[in-house]
XYZ file of C-alpha atoms in Angstrom:
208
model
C 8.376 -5.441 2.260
C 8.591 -3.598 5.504
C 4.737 -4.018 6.149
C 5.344 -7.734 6.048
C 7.806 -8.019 7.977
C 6.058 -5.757 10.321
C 3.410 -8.363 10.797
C 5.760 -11.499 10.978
C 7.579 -9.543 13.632
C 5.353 -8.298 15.734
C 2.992 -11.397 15.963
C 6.066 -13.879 17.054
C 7.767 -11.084 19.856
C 3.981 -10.719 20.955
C 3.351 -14.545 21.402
C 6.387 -15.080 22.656
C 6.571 -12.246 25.513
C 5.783 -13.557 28.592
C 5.311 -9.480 30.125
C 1.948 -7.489 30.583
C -0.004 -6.616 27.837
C 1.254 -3.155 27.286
C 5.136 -4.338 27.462
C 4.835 -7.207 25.217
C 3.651 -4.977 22.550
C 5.826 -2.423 22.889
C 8.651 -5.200 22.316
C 6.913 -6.737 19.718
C 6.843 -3.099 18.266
C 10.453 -2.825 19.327
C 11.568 -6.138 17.470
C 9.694 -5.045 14.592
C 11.233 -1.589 14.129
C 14.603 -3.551 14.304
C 14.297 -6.206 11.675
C 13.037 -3.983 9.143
C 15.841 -1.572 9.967
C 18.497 -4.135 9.897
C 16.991 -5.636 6.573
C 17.121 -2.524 4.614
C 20.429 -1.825 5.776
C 21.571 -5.407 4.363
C 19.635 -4.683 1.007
C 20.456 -1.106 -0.570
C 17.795 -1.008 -2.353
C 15.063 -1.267 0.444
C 17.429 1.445 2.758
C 15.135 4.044 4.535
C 11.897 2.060 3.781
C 9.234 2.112 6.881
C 5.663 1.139 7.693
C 2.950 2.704 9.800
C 1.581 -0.526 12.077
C -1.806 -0.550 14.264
C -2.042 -3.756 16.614
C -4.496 -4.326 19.080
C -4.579 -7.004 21.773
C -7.950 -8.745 23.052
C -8.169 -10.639 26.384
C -11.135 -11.423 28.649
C -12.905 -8.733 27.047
C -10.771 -6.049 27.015
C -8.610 -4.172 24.201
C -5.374 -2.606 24.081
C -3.886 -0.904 21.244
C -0.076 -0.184 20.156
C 0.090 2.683 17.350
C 2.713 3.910 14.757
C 2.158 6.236 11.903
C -1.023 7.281 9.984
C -2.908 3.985 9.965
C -5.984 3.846 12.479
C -8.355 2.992 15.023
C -11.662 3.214 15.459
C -14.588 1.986 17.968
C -18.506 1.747 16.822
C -20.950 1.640 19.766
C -24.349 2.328 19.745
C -24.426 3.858 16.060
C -20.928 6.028 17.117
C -17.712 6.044 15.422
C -14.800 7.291 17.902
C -11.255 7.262 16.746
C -9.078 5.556 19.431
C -5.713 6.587 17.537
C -3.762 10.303 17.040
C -2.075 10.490 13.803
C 1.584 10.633 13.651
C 1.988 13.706 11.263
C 3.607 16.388 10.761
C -0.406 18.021 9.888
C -2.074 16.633 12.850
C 1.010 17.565 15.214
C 0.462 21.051 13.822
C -3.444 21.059 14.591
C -2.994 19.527 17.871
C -0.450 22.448 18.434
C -3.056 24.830 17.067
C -1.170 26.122 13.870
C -3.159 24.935 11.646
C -7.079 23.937 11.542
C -8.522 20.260 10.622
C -10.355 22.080 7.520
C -7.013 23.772 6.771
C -5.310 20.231 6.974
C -7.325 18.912 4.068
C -5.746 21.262 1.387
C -1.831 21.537 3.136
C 0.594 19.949 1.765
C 2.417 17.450 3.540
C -0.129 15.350 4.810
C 1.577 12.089 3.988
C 5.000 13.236 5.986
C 5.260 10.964 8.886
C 6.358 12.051 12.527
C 6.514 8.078 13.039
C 7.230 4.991 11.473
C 8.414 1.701 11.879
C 12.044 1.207 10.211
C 13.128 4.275 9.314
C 15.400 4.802 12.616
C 16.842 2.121 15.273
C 14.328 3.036 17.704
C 10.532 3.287 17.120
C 8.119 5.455 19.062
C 5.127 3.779 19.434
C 1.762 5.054 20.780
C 0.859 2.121 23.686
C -2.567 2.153 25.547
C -1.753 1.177 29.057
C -5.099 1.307 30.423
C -7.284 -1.435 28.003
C -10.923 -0.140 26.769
C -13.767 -2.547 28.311
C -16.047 -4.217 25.560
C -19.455 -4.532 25.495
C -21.188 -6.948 23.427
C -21.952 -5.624 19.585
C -18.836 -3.376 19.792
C -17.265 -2.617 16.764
C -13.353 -1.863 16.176
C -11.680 -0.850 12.912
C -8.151 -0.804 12.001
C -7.164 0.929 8.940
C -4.684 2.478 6.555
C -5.380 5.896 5.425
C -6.297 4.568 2.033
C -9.485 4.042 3.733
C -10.040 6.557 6.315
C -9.035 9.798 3.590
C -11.228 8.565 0.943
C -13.991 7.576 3.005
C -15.816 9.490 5.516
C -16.622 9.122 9.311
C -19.779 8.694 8.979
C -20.084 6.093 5.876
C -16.961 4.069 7.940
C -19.545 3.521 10.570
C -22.586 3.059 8.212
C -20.822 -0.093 5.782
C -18.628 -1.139 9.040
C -22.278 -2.347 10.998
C -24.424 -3.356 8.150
C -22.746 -6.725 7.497
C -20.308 -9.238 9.146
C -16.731 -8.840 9.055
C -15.650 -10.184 6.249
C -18.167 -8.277 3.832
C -17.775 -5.028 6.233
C -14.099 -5.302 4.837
C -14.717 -6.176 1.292
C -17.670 -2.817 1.135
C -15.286 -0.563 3.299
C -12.351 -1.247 0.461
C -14.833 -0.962 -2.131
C -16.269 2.038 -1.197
C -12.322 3.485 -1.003
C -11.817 2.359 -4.424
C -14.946 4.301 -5.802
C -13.720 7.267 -4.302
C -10.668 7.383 -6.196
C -8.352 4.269 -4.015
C -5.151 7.168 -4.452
C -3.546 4.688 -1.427
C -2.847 1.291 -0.472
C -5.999 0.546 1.422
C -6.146 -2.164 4.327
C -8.908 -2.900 6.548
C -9.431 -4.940 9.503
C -13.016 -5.366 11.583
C -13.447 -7.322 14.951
C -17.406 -7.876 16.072
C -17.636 -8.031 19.540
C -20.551 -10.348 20.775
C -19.952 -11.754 24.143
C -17.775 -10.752 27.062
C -15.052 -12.663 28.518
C -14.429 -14.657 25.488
C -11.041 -13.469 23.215
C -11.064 -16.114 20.663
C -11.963 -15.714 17.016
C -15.446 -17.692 16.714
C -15.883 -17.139 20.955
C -16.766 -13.733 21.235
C -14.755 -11.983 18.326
C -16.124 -12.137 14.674
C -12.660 -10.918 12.887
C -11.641 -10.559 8.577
């Protein structure tokens, strides 16, 4: 419930901002993070429910991203996965404090608790990229729930992510999550980058 209306949300306060980049999407983040709090606190039985939420805005060949929660994002160039998201939990805030190491991580417990999230307060804290990252042509970006990205590693992401347009990319990528045990929800988005200056799906972006 929240995730959807996370998406409805977000998409029409996006569309409809008439701001920058980075300040439309932290209001469509904003107006998100509201109606999900105001609906649970109208139905009882969704009270306290959240979402983690990943956007990312294309224009004239640039990207910008807008980041709650555990879900991610990733770039492929060249044969290289980089991660272009920090996770919002209470785990990686402990590594990036130095408390704890990433091998540690794997075995704590506690790796689902959630710094951030949309819904769960009247005020979200979203991650917002104010400076975009430039494409170049056969750049790859991933968005994706950690259904995918803790069943699956790095390196395989990267490998089933490039060997086949977006829409199969998706369908191998949740596949291969499955086979590994699918323990989460797992939701994938890909975006194929082919020609500059173009921010259209079909002109210049190859989407599923």
């Amino acid at each position: 419930v929240a995730s959807a209306i996370a998406i409805e949300a977000v998409a029409r306060a996006y569309f409809t901002s008439r701001r920058q980049i980075p300040a439309s999407l932290a209001i469509a983040f904003e107006a998100a993070n509201r109606a999900i709090f105001e609906y649970g606190e109208k139905h009882p039985e969704c009270q306290g429910m959240g979402t983690t939420c990943t956007a990312l805005a294309i224009r004239e060949g640039k990207a910008w991203l807008a980041h709650v929660g555990d879900s991610r994002a990733y770039l492929l160039r060249k044969g290289q996965l980089g991660r272009l998201t920090e996770d919002q939990t209470l785990l990686a805030q402990m590594i990036r404090d130095g408390l704890i190491t990433e091998g540690e991580a794997k075995t704590a417990r506690g790796r689902n608790i959630l710094l951030q999230a949309l819904g769960t307060g009247p005020h979200a804290g979203p991650s917002i990229t104010n400076e975009p990252i430039s494409l170049l042509a056969g750049d790859i970006l991933i968005l994706c729930t950690d259904g995918l990205w803790s069943m699956v590693d790095d390196a395989a992401i990267a490998r089933l992510a490039s060997q086949a347009p977006p829409r199969e990319a998706c369908e191998n990528l949740i596949n291969a999550a499955l086979d590994a045990g699918g323990f989460d929800n797992v939701s994938v988005a890909v975006f194929r980058f082919s020609e500059p200056g173009h921010d259209a799906p079909g002109k210049g972006i190859e989407t599923q």
